[in-house]
mmCIF file of C-alpha atoms in Angstrom:
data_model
loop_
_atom_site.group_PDB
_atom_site.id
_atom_site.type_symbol
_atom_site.label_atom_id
_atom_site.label_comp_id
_atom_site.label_asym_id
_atom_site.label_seq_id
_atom_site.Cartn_x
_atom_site.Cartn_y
_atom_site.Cartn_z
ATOM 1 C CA UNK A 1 13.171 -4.472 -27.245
ATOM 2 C CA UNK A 2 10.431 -5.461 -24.582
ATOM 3 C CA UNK A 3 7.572 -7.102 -25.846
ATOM 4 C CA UNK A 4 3.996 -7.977 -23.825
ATOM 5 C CA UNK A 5 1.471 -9.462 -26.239
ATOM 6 C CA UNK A 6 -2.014 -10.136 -23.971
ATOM 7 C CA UNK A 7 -4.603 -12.126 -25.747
ATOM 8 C CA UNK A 8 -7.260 -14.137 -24.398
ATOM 9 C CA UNK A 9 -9.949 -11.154 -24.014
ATOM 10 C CA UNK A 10 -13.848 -11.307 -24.762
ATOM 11 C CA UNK A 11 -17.245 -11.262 -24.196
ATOM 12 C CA UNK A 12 -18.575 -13.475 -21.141
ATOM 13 C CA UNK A 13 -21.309 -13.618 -19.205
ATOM 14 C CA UNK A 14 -21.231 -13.122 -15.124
ATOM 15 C CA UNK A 15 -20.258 -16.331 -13.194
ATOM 16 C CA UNK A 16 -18.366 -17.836 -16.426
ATOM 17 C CA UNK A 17 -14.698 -18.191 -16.635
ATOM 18 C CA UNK A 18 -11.692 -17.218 -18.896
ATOM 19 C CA UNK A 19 -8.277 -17.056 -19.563
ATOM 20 C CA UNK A 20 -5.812 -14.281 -20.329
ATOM 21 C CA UNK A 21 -2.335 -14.850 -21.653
ATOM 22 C CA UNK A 22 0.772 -12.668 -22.288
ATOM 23 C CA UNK A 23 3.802 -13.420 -24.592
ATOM 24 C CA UNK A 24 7.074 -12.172 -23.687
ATOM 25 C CA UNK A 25 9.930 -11.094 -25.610
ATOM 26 C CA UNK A 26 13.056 -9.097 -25.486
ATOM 27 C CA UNK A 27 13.981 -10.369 -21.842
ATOM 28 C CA UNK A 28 15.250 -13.172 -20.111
ATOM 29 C CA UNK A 29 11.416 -14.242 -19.066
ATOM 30 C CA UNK A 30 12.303 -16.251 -16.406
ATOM 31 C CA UNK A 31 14.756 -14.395 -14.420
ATOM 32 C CA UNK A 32 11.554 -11.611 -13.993
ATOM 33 C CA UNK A 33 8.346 -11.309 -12.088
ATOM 34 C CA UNK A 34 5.603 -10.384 -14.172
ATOM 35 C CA UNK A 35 2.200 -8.649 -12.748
ATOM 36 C CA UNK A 36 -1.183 -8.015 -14.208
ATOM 37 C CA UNK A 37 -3.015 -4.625 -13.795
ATOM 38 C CA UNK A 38 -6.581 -3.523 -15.228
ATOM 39 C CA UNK A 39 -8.368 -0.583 -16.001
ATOM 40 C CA UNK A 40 -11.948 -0.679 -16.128
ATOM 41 C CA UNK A 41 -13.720 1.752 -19.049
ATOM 42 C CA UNK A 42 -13.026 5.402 -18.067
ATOM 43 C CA UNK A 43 -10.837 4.847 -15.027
ATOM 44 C CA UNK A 44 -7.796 4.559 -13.411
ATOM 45 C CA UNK A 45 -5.047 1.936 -12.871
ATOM 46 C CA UNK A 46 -5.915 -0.935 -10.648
ATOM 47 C CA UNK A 47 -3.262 -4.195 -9.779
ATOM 48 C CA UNK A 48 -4.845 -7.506 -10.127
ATOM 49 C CA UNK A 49 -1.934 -10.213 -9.389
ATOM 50 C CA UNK A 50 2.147 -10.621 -9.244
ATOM 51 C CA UNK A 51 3.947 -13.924 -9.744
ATOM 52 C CA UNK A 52 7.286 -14.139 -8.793
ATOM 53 C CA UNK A 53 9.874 -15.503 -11.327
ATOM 54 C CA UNK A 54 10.108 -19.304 -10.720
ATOM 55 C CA UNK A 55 6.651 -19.258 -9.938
ATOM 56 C CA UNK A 56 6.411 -20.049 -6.480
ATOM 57 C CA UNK A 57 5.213 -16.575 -4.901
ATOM 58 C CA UNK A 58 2.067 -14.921 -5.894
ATOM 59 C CA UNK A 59 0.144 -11.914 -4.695
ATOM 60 C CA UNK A 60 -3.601 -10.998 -5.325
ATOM 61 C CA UNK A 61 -5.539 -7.713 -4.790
ATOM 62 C CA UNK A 62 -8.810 -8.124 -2.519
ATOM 63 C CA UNK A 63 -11.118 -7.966 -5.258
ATOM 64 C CA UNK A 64 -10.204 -11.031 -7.415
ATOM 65 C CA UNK A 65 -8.163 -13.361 -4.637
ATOM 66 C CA UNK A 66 -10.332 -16.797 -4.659
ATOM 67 C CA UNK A 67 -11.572 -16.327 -8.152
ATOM 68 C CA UNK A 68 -8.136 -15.194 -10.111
ATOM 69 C CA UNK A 69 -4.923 -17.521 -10.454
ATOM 70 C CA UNK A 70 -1.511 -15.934 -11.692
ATOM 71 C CA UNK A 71 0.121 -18.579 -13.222
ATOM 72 C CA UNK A 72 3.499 -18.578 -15.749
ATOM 73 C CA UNK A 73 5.263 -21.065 -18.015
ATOM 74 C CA UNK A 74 9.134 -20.145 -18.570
ATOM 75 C CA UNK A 75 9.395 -22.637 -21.502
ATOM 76 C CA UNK A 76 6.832 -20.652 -23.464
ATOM 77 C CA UNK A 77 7.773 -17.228 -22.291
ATOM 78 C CA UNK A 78 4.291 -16.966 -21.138
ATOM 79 C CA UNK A 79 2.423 -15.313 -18.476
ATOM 80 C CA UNK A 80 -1.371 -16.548 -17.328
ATOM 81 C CA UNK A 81 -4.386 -14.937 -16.064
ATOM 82 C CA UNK A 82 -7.203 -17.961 -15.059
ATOM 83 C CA UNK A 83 -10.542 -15.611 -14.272
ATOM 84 C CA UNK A 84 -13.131 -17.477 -12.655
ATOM 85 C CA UNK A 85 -16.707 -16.528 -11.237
ATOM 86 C CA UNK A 86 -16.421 -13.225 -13.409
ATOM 87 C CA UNK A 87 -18.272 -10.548 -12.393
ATOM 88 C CA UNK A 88 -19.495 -7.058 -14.032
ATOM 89 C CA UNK A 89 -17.159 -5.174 -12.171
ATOM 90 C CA UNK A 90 -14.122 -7.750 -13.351
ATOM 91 C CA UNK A 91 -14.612 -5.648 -16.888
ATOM 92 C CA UNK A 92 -11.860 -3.606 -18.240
ATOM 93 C CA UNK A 93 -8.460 -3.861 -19.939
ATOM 94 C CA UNK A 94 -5.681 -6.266 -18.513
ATOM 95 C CA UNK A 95 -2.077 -5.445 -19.270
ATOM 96 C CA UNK A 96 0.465 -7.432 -18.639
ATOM 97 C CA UNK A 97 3.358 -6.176 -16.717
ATOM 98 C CA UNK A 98 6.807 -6.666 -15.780
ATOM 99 C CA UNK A 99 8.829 -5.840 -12.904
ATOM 100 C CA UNK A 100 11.518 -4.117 -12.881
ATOM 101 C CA UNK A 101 14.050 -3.718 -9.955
ATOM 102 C CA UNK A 102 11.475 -4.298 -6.939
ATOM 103 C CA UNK A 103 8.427 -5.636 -6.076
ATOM 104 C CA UNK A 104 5.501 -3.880 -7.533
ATOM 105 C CA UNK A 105 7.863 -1.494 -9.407
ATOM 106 C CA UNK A 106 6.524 -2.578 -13.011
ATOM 107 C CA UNK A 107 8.634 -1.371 -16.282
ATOM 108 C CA UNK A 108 6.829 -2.157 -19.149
ATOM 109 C CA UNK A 109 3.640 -3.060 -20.215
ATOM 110 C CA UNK A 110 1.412 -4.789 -22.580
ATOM 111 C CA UNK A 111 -1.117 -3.163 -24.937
ATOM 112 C CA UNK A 112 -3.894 -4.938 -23.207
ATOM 113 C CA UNK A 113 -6.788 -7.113 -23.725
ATOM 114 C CA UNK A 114 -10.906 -6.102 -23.231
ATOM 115 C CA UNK A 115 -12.538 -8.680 -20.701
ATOM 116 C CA UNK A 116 -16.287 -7.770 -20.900
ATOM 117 C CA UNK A 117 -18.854 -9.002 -18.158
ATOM 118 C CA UNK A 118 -22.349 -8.661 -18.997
ATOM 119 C CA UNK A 119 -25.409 -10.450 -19.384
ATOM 120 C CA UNK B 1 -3.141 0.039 1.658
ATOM 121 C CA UNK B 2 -1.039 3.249 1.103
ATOM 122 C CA UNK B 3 -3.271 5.831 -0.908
ATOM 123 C CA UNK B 4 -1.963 8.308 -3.573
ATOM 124 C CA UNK B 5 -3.812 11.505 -3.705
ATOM 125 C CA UNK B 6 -2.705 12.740 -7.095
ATOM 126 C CA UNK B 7 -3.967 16.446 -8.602
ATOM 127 C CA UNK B 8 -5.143 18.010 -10.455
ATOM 128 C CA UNK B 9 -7.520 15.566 -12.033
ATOM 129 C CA UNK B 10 -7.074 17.719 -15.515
ATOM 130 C CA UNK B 11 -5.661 20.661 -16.611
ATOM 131 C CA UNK B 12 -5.088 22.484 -19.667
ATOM 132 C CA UNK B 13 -2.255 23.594 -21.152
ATOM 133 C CA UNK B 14 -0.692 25.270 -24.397
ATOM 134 C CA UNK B 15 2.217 23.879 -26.101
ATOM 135 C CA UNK B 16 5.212 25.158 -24.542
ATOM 136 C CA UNK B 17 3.774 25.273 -20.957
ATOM 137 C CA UNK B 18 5.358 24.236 -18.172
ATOM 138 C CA UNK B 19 3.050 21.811 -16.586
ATOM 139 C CA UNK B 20 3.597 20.189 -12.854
ATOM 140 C CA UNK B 21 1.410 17.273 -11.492
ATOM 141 C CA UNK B 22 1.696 16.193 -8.114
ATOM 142 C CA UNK B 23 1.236 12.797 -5.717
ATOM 143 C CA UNK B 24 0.652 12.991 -2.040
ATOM 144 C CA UNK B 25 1.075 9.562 -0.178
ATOM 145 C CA UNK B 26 -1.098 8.703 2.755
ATOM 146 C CA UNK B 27 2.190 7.642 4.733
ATOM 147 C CA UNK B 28 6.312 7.720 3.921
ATOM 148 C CA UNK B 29 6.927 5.602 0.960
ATOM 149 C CA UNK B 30 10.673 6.819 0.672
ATOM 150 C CA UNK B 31 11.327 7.125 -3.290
ATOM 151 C CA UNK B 32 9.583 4.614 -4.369
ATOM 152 C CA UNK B 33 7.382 5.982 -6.853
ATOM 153 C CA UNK B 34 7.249 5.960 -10.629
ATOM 154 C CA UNK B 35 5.497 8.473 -12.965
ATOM 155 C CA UNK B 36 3.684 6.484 -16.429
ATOM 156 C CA UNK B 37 1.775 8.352 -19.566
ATOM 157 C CA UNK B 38 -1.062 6.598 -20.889
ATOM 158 C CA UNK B 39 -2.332 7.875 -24.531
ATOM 159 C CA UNK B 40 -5.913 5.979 -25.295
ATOM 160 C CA UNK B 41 -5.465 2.465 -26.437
ATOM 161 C CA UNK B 42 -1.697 2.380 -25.507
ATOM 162 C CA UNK B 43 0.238 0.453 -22.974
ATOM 163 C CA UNK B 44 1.337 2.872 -20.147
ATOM 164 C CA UNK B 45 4.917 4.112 -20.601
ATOM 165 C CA UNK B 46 7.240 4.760 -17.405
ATOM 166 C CA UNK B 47 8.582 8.102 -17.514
ATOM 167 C CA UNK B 48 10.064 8.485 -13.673
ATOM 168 C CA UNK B 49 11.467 5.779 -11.542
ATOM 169 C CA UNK B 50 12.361 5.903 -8.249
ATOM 170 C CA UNK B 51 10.946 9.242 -7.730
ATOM 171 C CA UNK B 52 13.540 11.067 -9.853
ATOM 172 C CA UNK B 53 15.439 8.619 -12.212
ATOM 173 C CA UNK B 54 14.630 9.548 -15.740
ATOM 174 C CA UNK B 55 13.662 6.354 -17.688
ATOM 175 C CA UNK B 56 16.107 5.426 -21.155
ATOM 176 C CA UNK B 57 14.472 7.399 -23.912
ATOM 177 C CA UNK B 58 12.291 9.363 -22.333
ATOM 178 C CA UNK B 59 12.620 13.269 -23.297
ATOM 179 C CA UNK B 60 15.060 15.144 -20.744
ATOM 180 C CA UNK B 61 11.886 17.876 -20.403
ATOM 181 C CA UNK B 62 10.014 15.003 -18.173
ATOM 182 C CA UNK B 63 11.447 15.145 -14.471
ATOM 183 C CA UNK B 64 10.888 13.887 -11.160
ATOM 184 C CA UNK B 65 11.222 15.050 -8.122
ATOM 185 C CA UNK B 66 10.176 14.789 -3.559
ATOM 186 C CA UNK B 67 10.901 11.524 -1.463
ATOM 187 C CA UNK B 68 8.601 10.565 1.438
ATOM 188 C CA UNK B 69 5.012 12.108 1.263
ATOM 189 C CA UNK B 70 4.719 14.108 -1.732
ATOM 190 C CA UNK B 71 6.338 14.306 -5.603
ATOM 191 C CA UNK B 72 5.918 16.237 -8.907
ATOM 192 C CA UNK B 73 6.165 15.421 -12.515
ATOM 193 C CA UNK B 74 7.350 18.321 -14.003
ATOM 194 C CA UNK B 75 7.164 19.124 -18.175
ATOM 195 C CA UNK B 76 9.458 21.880 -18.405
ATOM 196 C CA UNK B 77 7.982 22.689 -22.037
ATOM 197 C CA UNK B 78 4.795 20.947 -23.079
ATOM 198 C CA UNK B 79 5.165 19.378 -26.515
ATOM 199 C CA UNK B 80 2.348 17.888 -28.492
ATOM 200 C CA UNK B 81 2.918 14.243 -28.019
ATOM 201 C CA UNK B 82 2.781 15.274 -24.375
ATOM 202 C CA UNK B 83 -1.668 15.501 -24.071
ATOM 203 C CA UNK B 84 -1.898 12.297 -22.125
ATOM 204 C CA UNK B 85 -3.375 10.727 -18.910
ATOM 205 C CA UNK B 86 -0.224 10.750 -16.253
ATOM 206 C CA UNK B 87 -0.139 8.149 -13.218
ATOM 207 C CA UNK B 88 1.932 7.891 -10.219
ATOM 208 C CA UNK B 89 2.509 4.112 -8.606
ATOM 209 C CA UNK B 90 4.116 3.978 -5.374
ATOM 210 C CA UNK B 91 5.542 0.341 -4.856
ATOM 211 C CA UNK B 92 6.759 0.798 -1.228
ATOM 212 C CA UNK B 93 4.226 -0.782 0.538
ATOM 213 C CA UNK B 94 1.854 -3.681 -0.380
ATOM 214 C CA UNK B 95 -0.247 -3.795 -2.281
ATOM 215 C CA UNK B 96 1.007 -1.147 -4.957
ATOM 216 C CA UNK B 97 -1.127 1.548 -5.461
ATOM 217 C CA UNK B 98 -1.861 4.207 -8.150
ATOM 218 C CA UNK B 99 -2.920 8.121 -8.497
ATOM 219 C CA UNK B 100 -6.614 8.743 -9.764
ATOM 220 C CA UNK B 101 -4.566 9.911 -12.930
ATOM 221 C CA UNK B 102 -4.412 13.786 -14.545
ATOM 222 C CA UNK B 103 -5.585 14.163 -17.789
ATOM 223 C CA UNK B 104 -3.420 16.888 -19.719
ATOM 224 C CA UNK B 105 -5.453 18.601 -22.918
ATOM 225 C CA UNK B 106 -5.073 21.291 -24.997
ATOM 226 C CA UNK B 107 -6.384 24.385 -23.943
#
């Protein structure tokens, strides 16, 4: 069974940093591109990042590319979110996601984790 | 970017309603679209993929269905467990996109 366990999640203040994780199971991690995707309170669906599987090719929406790095570690099974210069609109839940047979096509997802901005 | 006009926002329904959502893409994205649920405080589920392809496990009363501009999610028979937020991605083009999302209550 497919497992996504973010963590990471909390209360900052603008400008300040954080990171998110996400622990995989039930797959062979490293043969898969993983993606994050947020959803600020009340709203839709938004993608933040994609990392392809060895690592080498990542992707960023507009909004966070500069300030986010999509990072993984295939030893640990473990996907990274590194959130820098946070801002207010940067708050809402992050799931983890994988990809399934194409690029952007993501099959499963995590729970989330709640990354609040605010002063 | 490609946008997906998705409607209705909401609607409500009885149990045992049929129940049909519908995404409109600003240009041809082929099939390449997938239909999630979202319940509050869950991890979205895939229903669809590629447009029509019903995901392992899911209910056969969840289908999929249109290829270029416009799709439906169709719930032949509204159950319960169905009252949800539904989303359509469309992963043709880069970056992926999402619907606005249509909230399905009980009426």
């Amino acid at each position: 069974e497919v497992q996504l366990l973010e963590s990471g999640g909390g209360l900052v203040q603008p400008g300040q940093s954080l990171r998110l994780s996400c622990a995989a199971s039930g797959f062979t991690f490293s043969n898969c591109a993983m993606s994050w995707v947020r959803q600020a309170p009340g709203k839709g669906l938004e993608w933040v990042s994609s990392i392809g599987s060895r690592g080498r090719s990542t992707y960023y929406a507009d909004a966070v590319k500069g300030r986010f790095t999509i990072s993984r570690d295939n030893s640990k099974n473990t996907l990274y979110l590194q959130m820098n210069s946070l801002r207010a609109e940067d708050t809402a839940v992050y799931h983890c996601a994988k990809v399934g047979s194409a690029w952007w096509d993501f099959d499963y997802w995590g729970q989330g984790t709640l990354v609040t901005v605010s002063s | 970017d490609i946008q997906m006009t998705q409607s209705p926002s909401s609607l409500s329904a009885s149990v045992g309603d049929r129940v049909t959502i519908t995404c409109r893409a600003s240009q041809g994205i082929r099939n390449d679209l997938g239909w999630y649920q979202q319940k509050p405080g869950q991890a979205p589920k895939r229903l669809i993929y590629a447009a029509s392809g019903l995901q392992s496990g899911v209910p056969s009363r969840f289908s999929g269905s249109g290829s270029g501009i416009e799709f439906t999610l169709t719930i032949s028979s509204l159950q319960p467990e169905d009252f949800a937020t539904y989303y359509c991605l469309q992963h043709n083009s880069y970056p992926p996109t999402f619907g606005q999302g249509t909230k399905v209550e009980i009426k």
